[in-house]
Short mmCIF file of C-alpha atoms in Angstrom, two decimals:
data_model
loop_
_atom_site.label_atom_id
_atom_site.label_comp_id
_atom_site.label_asym_id
_atom_site.label_seq_id
_atom_site.Cartn_x
_atom_site.Cartn_y
_atom_site.Cartn_z
CA MET A 225 -4.85 19.50 54.95
CA LYS A 226 -1.25 20.51 54.20
CA LYS A 227 -0.22 16.85 54.43
CA LYS A 228 -2.91 15.84 51.93
CA LEU A 229 -1.80 18.56 49.53
CA ALA A 230 1.80 17.44 49.87
CA LEU A 231 0.83 13.87 49.00
CA LEU A 232 -1.29 15.05 46.08
CA ALA A 233 1.40 17.21 44.50
CA PRO A 234 3.56 14.37 43.08
CA ALA A 235 0.50 12.72 41.57
CA VAL A 236 -0.59 15.95 39.93
CA ALA A 237 2.92 16.50 38.61
CA LEU A 238 3.01 12.96 37.22
CA GLY A 239 -0.32 13.47 35.52
CA LEU A 240 0.83 16.69 33.91
CA THR A 241 4.01 15.02 32.75
CA THR A 242 2.05 12.18 31.18
CA MET A 243 -0.34 14.58 29.50
CA ALA A 244 2.51 16.62 28.15
CA ALA A 245 4.22 13.52 26.77
CA ALA A 246 1.14 12.21 24.95
CA PRO A 247 1.10 14.78 22.12
CA ALA A 248 4.80 14.22 21.52
CA MET A 249 4.17 10.51 21.01
CA ALA A 250 1.23 11.22 18.75
CA ASP A 251 3.36 13.57 16.65
CA HIS A 252 6.39 11.31 16.30
CA ALA A 253 5.53 10.63 12.64
CA ALA A 254 4.36 14.16 11.83
CA GLY A 255 5.64 15.49 8.53
CA SER A 256 5.43 14.96 4.79
CA TYR A 257 6.40 11.75 3.02
CA SER A 258 6.59 10.96 -0.68
CA THR A 259 7.68 8.31 -3.12
CA THR A 260 7.84 7.46 -6.78
CA LEU A 261 5.90 4.26 -7.45
CA ASN A 262 7.99 2.00 -9.64
CA GLN A 263 6.67 -0.89 -11.69
CA LEU A 264 7.03 -4.46 -10.54
CA ASN A 265 6.49 -7.55 -12.69
CA ASN A 266 6.69 -5.64 -15.96
CA SER A 267 3.35 -4.00 -15.20
CA GLY A 268 4.17 -1.00 -17.40
CA ALA A 269 2.62 1.25 -14.76
CA SER A 270 3.97 4.27 -12.93
CA GLY A 271 2.85 6.57 -10.18
CA THR A 272 3.58 8.85 -7.25
CA ALA A 273 2.33 9.05 -3.66
CA TRP A 274 2.32 11.71 -0.96
CA ILE A 275 1.40 11.43 2.71
CA ASP A 276 1.05 14.44 4.99
CA VAL A 277 0.82 13.46 8.68
CA ASN A 278 -0.48 15.99 11.21
CA GLY A 279 -0.81 14.48 14.66
CA THR A 280 -2.67 11.22 14.09
CA GLU A 281 -4.35 12.41 10.90
CA ALA A 282 -3.00 11.62 7.44
CA THR A 283 -3.84 13.05 4.05
CA VAL A 284 -2.83 10.60 1.32
CA THR A 285 -2.65 11.27 -2.40
CA VAL A 286 -1.80 8.59 -4.97
CA LYS A 287 -1.55 9.14 -8.73
CA THR A 288 -1.17 6.21 -11.11
CA SER A 289 -1.13 5.50 -14.84
CA GLY A 290 -0.60 2.50 -17.06
CA LEU A 291 -2.22 -0.10 -14.78
CA ALA A 292 -4.39 -2.98 -15.99
CA GLU A 293 -7.57 -1.32 -17.22
CA THR A 294 -10.49 -3.76 -17.29
CA PHE A 295 -11.79 -7.09 -16.07
CA MET A 296 -15.12 -8.73 -16.89
CA ASP A 297 -15.90 -5.72 -19.12
CA GLY A 298 -15.58 -3.36 -16.14
CA PRO A 299 -12.86 -1.20 -14.56
CA TYR A 300 -10.07 -3.25 -12.98
CA PRO A 301 -10.01 -2.65 -9.18
CA HIS A 302 -6.58 -1.92 -7.72
CA VAL A 303 -6.35 -2.40 -3.98
CA GLN A 304 -3.55 -0.31 -2.50
CA HIS A 305 -1.87 -0.19 0.88
CA ILE A 306 0.86 1.19 3.08
CA HIS A 307 2.92 -1.86 3.99
CA ILE A 308 4.91 -2.05 7.21
CA GLY A 309 7.00 -4.22 9.48
CA ALA A 310 9.78 -5.49 7.23
CA GLN A 311 12.80 -4.00 5.46
CA GLY A 312 10.97 -1.04 3.97
CA THR A 313 12.08 -1.99 0.46
CA CYS A 314 10.48 -3.33 -2.70
CA PRO A 315 11.48 -6.79 -3.83
CA THR A 316 13.47 -7.16 -7.04
CA MET A 317 13.67 -9.92 -9.62
CA ALA A 318 16.60 -11.30 -7.63
CA ASP A 319 13.92 -12.39 -5.15
CA ASP A 320 12.22 -14.53 -7.81
CA ALA A 321 13.32 -17.70 -6.06
CA ASN A 322 11.84 -20.19 -8.51
CA GLY A 323 12.95 -18.25 -11.60
CA ASP A 324 9.56 -18.24 -13.31
CA GLY A 325 9.93 -14.61 -14.37
CA VAL A 326 7.37 -13.07 -12.02
CA LEU A 327 7.78 -11.89 -8.46
CA SER A 328 5.12 -13.56 -6.34
CA THR A 329 3.49 -12.19 -3.23
CA VAL A 330 5.24 -14.73 -1.03
CA GLU A 331 8.64 -14.06 -2.59
CA GLY A 332 8.27 -10.36 -1.88
CA GLN A 333 7.09 -10.51 1.73
CA PRO A 334 10.54 -10.34 3.37
CA ALA A 335 11.04 -6.95 1.69
CA TYR A 336 7.70 -5.23 2.20
CA GLY A 337 6.00 -6.90 5.15
CA SER A 338 2.28 -6.81 5.88
CA ILE A 339 -0.57 -4.36 5.36
CA GLY A 340 -0.52 -1.51 7.87
CA THR A 341 -3.12 0.75 6.25
CA THR A 342 -5.55 0.18 3.38
CA LEU A 343 -5.86 3.17 1.05
CA SER A 344 -9.58 2.71 0.50
CA LEU A 345 -12.02 5.16 -1.05
CA GLU A 346 -14.34 5.00 1.97
CA GLY A 347 -14.95 3.07 5.16
CA SER A 348 -12.21 1.28 7.07
CA THR A 349 -8.56 1.97 6.36
CA GLY A 350 -7.38 -0.93 8.52
CA PRO A 351 -5.72 -4.13 7.31
CA GLU A 352 -9.11 -5.87 7.44
CA ALA A 353 -10.18 -3.85 4.38
CA GLY A 354 -7.09 -4.86 2.43
CA THR A 355 -8.85 -7.05 -0.13
CA ASP A 356 -12.17 -5.20 -0.38
CA ILE A 357 -12.39 -4.35 -4.07
CA THR A 358 -15.63 -2.41 -3.58
CA VAL A 359 -13.69 0.45 -1.97
CA ALA A 360 -10.61 0.26 -4.21
CA PRO A 361 -9.83 2.78 -6.96
CA SER A 362 -10.09 1.30 -10.44
CA GLY A 363 -9.04 1.65 -14.04
CA SER A 364 -5.71 2.15 -15.73
CA SER A 365 -5.17 5.66 -14.30
CA TYR A 366 -6.57 7.42 -11.25
CA THR A 367 -5.93 10.09 -8.64
CA TYR A 368 -6.76 9.07 -5.09
CA GLU A 369 -7.00 11.49 -2.17
CA ARG A 370 -8.34 10.87 1.33
CA THR A 371 -7.82 12.19 4.88
CA PHE A 372 -8.25 9.78 7.80
CA GLU A 373 -6.94 8.76 11.23
CA LEU A 374 -3.67 6.85 10.84
CA ASN A 375 -3.22 3.82 13.08
CA GLN A 376 -0.31 3.60 15.49
CA GLU A 377 1.42 0.77 13.65
CA THR A 378 1.64 2.74 10.43
CA GLN A 379 2.75 5.87 12.26
CA ASP A 380 5.55 3.86 13.84
CA ALA A 381 6.59 2.47 10.45
CA LEU A 382 6.69 5.93 8.88
CA ALA A 383 8.79 7.24 11.75
CA ALA A 384 11.12 4.25 11.39
CA GLY A 385 11.40 4.65 7.61
CA THR A 386 9.81 1.29 6.79
CA GLY A 387 6.49 2.38 5.28
CA VAL A 388 5.82 1.56 1.63
CA VAL A 389 2.95 2.21 -0.78
CA VAL A 390 1.94 -0.81 -2.90
CA VAL A 391 -0.68 -1.07 -5.66
CA HIS A 392 -1.96 -4.48 -6.81
CA GLY A 393 -3.31 -5.95 -10.05
CA LEU A 394 -1.48 -7.23 -13.15
CA ASP A 395 -2.52 -7.76 -16.76
CA PRO A 396 -1.60 -11.40 -17.54
CA ALA A 397 -0.73 -10.36 -21.10
CA ASN A 398 2.33 -8.54 -19.71
CA GLN A 399 3.63 -11.62 -17.91
CA PRO A 400 5.83 -14.53 -19.02
CA ALA A 401 4.02 -17.66 -20.15
CA ALA A 402 5.38 -19.58 -17.19
CA ALA A 403 3.84 -17.06 -14.80
CA THR A 404 0.38 -17.34 -16.33
CA GLU A 405 0.59 -21.12 -16.19
CA THR A 406 1.70 -21.21 -12.55
CA MET A 407 -0.86 -21.11 -9.77
CA SER A 408 -0.67 -18.46 -7.08
CA GLY A 409 -0.28 -20.85 -4.18
CA LEU A 410 -1.70 -18.33 -1.71
CA PRO A 411 -4.07 -19.69 0.96
CA GLY A 412 -7.59 -19.52 -0.42
CA ALA A 413 -6.32 -18.66 -3.91
CA GLU A 414 -4.57 -21.85 -4.99
CA GLU A 415 -6.57 -22.08 -8.21
CA LEU A 416 -5.74 -18.57 -9.43
CA PRO A 417 -2.76 -17.81 -11.68
CA LEU A 418 0.29 -16.15 -10.23
CA ALA A 419 -0.29 -13.05 -12.38
CA ALA A 420 -3.62 -12.42 -10.65
CA THR A 421 -2.12 -11.84 -7.19
CA ALA A 422 1.23 -10.15 -7.75
CA PRO A 423 2.01 -6.45 -7.08
CA ALA A 424 2.13 -3.92 -9.91
CA LEU A 425 3.62 -0.81 -8.24
CA CYS A 426 5.50 -0.01 -5.07
CA GLY A 427 7.69 2.67 -3.56
CA PRO A 428 9.34 3.32 -0.19
CA LEU A 429 8.08 6.41 1.61
CA GLU A 430 10.74 8.97 2.47
CA MET A 431 10.25 11.89 4.83
CA GLN A 432 10.67 15.25 3.14
CA PRO A 433 12.63 18.08 4.76
CA VAL A 434 10.65 20.94 6.27
CA GLY A 435 9.65 23.21 3.42
CA GLY A 436 10.11 20.36 0.92
CA ALA A 437 7.50 18.60 -1.16
CA ASP A 438 3.93 19.25 -0.06
CA THR A 439 1.11 16.72 -0.20
CA GLY A 440 -2.09 16.80 -2.19
CA VAL A 441 -3.01 16.91 -5.85
CA THR A 442 -1.45 20.33 -6.38
CA ALA A 443 1.87 19.43 -4.79
CA SER A 444 5.18 19.33 -6.58
CA GLU A 445 6.22 15.92 -7.82
CA PRO A 446 8.03 13.99 -5.08
CA VAL A 447 11.72 13.32 -5.24
CA ALA A 448 12.25 10.04 -7.08
CA SER A 449 13.41 7.21 -4.88
CA ASP A 450 15.25 4.10 -5.96
CA ALA A 451 13.51 1.00 -7.20
CA ASN A 452 13.57 -0.57 -3.76
CA GLY A 453 10.34 -0.22 -1.80
CA THR A 454 7.89 -2.43 0.04
CA GLY A 455 5.48 -4.88 -1.39
CA VAL A 456 2.28 -6.67 -0.90
CA ALA A 457 0.66 -8.77 1.75
CA LEU A 458 -1.35 -11.85 0.88
CA LEU A 459 -4.32 -11.18 -1.37
CA SER A 460 -7.50 -13.22 -1.02
CA GLY A 461 -11.28 -13.01 -1.07
CA GLY A 462 -12.93 -10.57 -3.45
CA LEU A 463 -9.69 -9.24 -4.95
CA LEU A 464 -8.56 -12.69 -5.95
CA ALA A 465 -11.93 -13.48 -7.46
CA ALA A 466 -11.79 -10.26 -9.47
CA ALA A 467 -8.24 -10.90 -10.59
CA GLY A 468 -9.17 -14.42 -11.54
CA GLY A 469 -12.03 -13.03 -13.63
CA ALA A 470 -9.64 -10.65 -15.37
CA TYR A 471 -7.28 -13.50 -16.13
CA ALA A 472 -10.07 -15.71 -17.43
CA VAL A 473 -11.35 -12.98 -19.74
CA ARG A 474 -7.87 -12.33 -21.04
CA ARG A 475 -7.26 -16.01 -21.66
CA ARG A 476 -10.52 -16.27 -23.58
CA MET A 477 -9.58 -13.26 -25.68
CA VAL A 478 -6.21 -14.83 -26.50
CA ALA A 479 -7.78 -18.18 -27.30
CA ASP A 480 -10.29 -16.56 -29.69
CA ARG A 481 -7.58 -14.86 -31.72
#
């Protein structure tokens, strides 16, 4: 009996050690993060975002204003994400490789990476919901707030300082003529104009010191970050169709003038 207990002791100790280590791993991104959302592509928009991570749970608040307002006589849907896995910065016009005056999705990818978390109104918050306009906030201005389980990839990015909030959807009227005449070139969206798929806002998330900016709609405004943040993963499906509709309506309006 004593021999069995002696053999069991190391296993029990190992199990306790593993159990003790698990919460530490889960909490490695715990804390408050914030950013100022800066305009891209002359969108004329602005915003702020806060993320409060407690264990594996995140409470996210995003406030925006000045975005494209309508498409097809309805509110313009703005899909939004936390992007991960790249430099943790927003692209700049220096990344406009072809010089057409608009920063495309593809041109920005080295800076902002791919979708880690979709900031949807309901349902999935995974990358698979990234282009679902039915769960995206809409209109020129909105306040978004939701609490959900944060996936491991996004937690890792926040802990590494490479998480970025990006909001999509441009008004073609704010873009250079060359940009509205150029096709997107994205897989599945080759027939849509570049303006329909480019990012409008982004900002790199920065961890706040303990006792610093809180999260939520009543929090203090976050400390402004620089214009570098992350950007947008490829947009397709419903979002592209909606953006294409917005572009078509705008073009008709211009043609009728």
